[in-house]
Coordinates of C-alpha atoms and ligand atoms in Angstrom, one line a residue:
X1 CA -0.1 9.6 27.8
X2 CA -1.2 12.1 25.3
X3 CA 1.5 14.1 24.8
X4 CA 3.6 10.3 24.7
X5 CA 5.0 9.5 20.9
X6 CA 4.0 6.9 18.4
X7 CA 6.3 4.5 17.6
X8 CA 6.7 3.4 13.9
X9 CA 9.2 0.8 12.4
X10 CA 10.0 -1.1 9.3
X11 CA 13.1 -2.4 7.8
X12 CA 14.6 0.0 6.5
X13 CA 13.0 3.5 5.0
X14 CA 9.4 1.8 3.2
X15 CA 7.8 3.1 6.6
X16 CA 8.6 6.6 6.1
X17 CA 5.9 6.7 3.2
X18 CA 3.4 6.3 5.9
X19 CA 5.0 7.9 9.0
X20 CA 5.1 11.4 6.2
X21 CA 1.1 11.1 5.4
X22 CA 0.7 10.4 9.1
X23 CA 2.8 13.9 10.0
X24 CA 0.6 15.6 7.8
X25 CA -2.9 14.1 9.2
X26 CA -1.3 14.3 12.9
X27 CA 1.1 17.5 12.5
X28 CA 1.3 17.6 16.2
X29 CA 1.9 14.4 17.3
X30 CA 5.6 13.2 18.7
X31 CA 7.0 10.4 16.6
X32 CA 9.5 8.0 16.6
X33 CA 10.9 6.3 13.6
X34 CA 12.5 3.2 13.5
X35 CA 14.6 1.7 10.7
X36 CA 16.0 -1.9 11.4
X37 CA 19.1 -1.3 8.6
X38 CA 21.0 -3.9 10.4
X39 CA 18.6 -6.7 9.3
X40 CA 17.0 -5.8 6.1
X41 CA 15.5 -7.0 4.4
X42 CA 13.1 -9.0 6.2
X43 CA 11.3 -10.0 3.5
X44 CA 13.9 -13.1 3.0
X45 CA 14.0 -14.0 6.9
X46 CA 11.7 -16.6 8.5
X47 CA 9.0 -16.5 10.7
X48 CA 10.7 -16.6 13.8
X49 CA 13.8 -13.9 12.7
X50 CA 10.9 -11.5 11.3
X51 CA 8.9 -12.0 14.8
X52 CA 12.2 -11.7 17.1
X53 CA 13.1 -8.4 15.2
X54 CA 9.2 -6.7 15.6
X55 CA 9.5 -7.8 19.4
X56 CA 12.7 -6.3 20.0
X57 CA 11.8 -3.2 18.3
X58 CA 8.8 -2.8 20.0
X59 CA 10.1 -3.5 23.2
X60 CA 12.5 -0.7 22.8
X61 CA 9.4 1.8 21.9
X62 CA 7.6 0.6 24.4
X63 CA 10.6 1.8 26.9
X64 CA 10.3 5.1 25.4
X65 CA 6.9 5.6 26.4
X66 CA 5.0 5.3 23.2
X67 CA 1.1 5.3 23.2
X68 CA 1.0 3.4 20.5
X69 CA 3.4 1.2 17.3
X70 CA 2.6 1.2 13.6
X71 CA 4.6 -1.6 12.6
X72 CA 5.0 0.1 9.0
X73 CA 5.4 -3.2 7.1
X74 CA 3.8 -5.9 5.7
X75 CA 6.3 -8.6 6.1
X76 CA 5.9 -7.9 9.5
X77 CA 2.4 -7.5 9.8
X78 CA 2.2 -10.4 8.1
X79 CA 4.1 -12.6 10.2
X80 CA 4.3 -10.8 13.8
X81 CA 1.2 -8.9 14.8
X82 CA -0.1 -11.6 16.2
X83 CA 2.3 -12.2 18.4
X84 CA 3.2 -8.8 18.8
X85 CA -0.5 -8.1 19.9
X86 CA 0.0 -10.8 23.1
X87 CA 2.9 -9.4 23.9
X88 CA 2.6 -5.5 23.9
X89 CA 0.1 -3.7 26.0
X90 CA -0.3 -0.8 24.2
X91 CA -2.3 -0.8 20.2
X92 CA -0.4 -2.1 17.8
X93 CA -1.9 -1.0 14.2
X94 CA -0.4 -3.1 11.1
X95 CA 0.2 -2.5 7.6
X96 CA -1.0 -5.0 5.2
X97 CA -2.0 -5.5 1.4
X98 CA -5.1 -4.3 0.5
X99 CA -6.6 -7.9 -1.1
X100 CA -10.5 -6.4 0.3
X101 CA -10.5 -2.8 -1.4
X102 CA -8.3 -4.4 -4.3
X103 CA -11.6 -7.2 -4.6
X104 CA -14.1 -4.4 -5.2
X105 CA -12.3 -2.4 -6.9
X106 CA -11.9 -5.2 -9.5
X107 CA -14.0 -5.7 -12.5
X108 CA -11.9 -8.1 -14.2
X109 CA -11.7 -9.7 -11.3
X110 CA -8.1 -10.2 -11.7
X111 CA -5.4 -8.4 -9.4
X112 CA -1.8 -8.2 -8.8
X113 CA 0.0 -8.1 -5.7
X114 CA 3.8 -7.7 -5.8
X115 CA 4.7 -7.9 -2.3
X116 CA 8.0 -9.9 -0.7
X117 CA 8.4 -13.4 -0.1
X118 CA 7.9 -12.9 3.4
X119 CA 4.3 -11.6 3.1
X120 CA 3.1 -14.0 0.0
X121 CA 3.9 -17.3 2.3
X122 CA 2.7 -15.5 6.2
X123 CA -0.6 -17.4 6.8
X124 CA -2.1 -14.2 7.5
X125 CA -1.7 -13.2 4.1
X126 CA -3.7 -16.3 2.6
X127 CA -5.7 -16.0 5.1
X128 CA -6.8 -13.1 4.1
X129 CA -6.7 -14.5 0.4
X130 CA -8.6 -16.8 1.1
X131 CA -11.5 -15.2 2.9
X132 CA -12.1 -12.5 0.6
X133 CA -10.7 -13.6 -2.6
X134 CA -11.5 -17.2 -3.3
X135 CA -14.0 -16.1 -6.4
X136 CA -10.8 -13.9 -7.6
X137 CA -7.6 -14.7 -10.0
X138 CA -5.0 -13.0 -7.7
X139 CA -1.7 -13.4 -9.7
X140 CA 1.2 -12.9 -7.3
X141 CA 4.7 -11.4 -8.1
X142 CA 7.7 -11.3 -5.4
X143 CA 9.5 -7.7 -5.8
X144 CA 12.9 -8.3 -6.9
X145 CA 15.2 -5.8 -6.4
X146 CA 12.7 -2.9 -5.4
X147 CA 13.1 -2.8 -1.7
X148 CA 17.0 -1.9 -2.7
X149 CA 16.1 0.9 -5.0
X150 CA 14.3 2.6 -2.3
X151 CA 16.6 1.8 -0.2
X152 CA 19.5 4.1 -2.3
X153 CA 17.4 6.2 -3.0
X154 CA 16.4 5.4 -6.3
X155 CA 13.2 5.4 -7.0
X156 CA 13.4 8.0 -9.8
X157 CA 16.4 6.6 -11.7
X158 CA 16.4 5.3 -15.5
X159 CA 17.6 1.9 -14.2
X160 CA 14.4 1.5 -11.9
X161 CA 12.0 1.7 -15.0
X162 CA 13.7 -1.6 -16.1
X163 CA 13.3 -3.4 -13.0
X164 CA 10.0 -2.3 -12.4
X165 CA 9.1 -3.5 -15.8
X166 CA 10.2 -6.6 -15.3
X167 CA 8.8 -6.9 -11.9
X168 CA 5.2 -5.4 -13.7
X169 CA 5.6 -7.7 -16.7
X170 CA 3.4 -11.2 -15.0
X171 CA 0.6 -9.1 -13.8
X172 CA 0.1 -6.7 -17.1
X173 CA -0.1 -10.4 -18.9
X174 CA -2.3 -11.3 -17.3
X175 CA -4.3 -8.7 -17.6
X176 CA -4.9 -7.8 -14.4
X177 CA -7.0 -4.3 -13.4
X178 CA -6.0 -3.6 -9.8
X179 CA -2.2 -4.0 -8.8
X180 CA -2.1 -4.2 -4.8
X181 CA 1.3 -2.8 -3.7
X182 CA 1.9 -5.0 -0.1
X183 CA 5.5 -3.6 0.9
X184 CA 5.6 -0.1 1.7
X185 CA 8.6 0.6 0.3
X186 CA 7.0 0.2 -3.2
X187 CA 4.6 2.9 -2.0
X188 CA 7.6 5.2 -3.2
X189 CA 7.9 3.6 -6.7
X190 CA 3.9 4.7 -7.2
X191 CA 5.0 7.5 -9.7
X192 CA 6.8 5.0 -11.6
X193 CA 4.9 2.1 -11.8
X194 CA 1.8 4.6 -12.9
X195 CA 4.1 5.3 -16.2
X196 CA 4.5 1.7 -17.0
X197 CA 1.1 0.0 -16.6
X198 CA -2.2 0.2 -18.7
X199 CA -4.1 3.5 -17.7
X200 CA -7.1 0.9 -16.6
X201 CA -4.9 -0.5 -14.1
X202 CA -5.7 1.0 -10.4
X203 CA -2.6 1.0 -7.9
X204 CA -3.8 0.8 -4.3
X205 CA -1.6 0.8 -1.3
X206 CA -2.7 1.3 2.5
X207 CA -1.4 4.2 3.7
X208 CA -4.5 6.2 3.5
X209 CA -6.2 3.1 5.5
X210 CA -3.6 2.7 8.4
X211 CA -3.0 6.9 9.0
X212 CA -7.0 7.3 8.9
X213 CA -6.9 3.8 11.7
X214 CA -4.0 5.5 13.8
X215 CA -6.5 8.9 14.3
X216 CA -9.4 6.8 14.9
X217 CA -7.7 4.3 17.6
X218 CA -5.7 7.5 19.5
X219 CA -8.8 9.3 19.6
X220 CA -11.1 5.8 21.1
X221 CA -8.3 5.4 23.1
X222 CA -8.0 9.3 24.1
X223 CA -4.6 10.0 23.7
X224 CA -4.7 12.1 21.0
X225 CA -2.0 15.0 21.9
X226 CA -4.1 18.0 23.0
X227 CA -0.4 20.3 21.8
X228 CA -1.2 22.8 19.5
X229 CA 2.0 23.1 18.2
X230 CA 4.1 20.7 15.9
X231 CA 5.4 17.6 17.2
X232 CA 9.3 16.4 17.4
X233 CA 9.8 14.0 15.2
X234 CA 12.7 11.3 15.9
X235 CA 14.8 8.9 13.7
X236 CA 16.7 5.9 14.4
X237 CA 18.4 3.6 12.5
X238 CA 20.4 0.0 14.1
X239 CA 22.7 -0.1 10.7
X240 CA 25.3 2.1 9.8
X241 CA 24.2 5.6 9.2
X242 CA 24.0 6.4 5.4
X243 CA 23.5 10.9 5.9
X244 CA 23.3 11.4 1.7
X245 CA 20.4 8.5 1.7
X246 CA 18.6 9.7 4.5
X247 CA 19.0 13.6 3.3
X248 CA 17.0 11.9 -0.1
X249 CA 14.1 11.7 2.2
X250 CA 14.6 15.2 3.7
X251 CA 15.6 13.7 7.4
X252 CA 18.8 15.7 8.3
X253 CA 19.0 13.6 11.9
X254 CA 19.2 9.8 12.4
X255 CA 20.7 8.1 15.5
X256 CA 22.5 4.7 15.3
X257 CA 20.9 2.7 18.2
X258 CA 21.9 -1.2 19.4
X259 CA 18.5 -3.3 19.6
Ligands
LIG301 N1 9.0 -2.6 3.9 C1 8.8 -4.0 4.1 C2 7.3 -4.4 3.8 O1 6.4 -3.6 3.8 C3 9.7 -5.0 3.7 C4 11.0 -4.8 3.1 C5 12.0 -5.9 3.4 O2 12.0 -6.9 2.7 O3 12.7 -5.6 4.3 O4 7.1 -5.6 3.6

């Protein structure tokens, strides 16, 4: 089991934020990457498409022996993991905005959170809302357009600046102090979005939180590799194979897989 991969997926490349923090907390660990091209985004699909997709996808790592899944996206957090929790034997670690760090932080007590439509209307999300920030103004945007710009490769184009601005505009009016960023492929866009905003205004994300939860769960679990050497990492991809895009994120390999 120890020397058996962790599985990662997303929609597209969002996930490879966090799967490139985890290879530097985990250097030895075997991964495998999966990016569900042929169905991005998911932040527009229902409930039932975003939960088929997850189940699918982890079904397929599960068949390649993985010790354990970060599903490296919120929409899917958001609106699978419960499911995906009965279904799957094996942890199953999630990825989903930080509304409790984002609450402390706070001293306007005021936050953003620009996150898709599939992740602002899950019920875990307002759940989550709800429980832990029912004294707090949370003003929420839906990313337009940002999940694309990542996905071209984009994220340091003149163009982006303009939709990020207009994306940014609704929480900067409203004076928010803490913008939560719940997709991770706006993880990417963090050098960006720090040039446009207020220097008072903290960006949090959750990578840190779900790499630093993957180490403590393999090592409860004690499956941590014992290798002392670095691990293979894998890519897939179920859409057609863009090499130039891929390259932008320095992954020379990607296999086209049916799922
Ligand atoms: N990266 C995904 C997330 O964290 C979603 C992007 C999409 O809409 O497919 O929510």
């Amino acid at each position: 089991m120890n020397d058996s991969p962790i599985g990662i997926f997303d929609s597209g490349l969002g996930g490879v934020y966090i799967l490139k923090k985890l290879v530097k907390k985990l250097p030895c660990e075997n991964i495998i990457y999966v990016a569900d091209h042929k169905h991005i985004p998911y932040g527009k699909r229902t409930k039932k498409e975003i939960q088929d997709r997850s189940l699918a996808i982890s079904n397929w790592l599960l068949k390649k022996k993985c010790k354990l899944i970060i599903v490296a996206c919120n929409t899917a957090t958001t609106n699978a993991i419960k499911l995906l929790r009965k279904k799957i034997e094996i942890p199953i670690i999630g990825v989903e905005p930080a509304i409790k760090p984002a609450t402390k932080k706070s001293v306007s007590k005021k936050i953003g959170v620009l996150a898709t439509q599939g992740t602002l209307k899950s019920e875990l999300f307002n759940n989550t809302k709800s429980a832990y920030a029912s004294d707090i103004d949370v003003i929420m945007q839906i990313g337009f357009g940002l999940v694309n710009i990542v996905e071209n490769g984009e994220a340091q184009k003149f163009s982006t600046e303009q939709i990020l601005t207009k994306n940014l505009k609704i929480l900067i009016d409203n004076n928010v102090d803490t913008i939560v960023l719940g997709c991770t492929h706006y993880s990417f866009l963090i050098p960006t979005i720090k040039k446009l905003v207020p220097k008072k205004i903290k960006i949090l994300d959750s990578t840190k939180a779900v790499v630093n939860h993957t180490k403590n769960v393999l090592y409860k679990e004690s499956v941590l590799t014992k290798n002392l050497w670095k691990g293979q990492v894998s890519f897939y991809s179920t859409g057609k194979i863009k090499k130039n895009i891929w390259k932008k994120f320095d992954i020379d390999n990607v296999s086209k897989i049916k799922i």
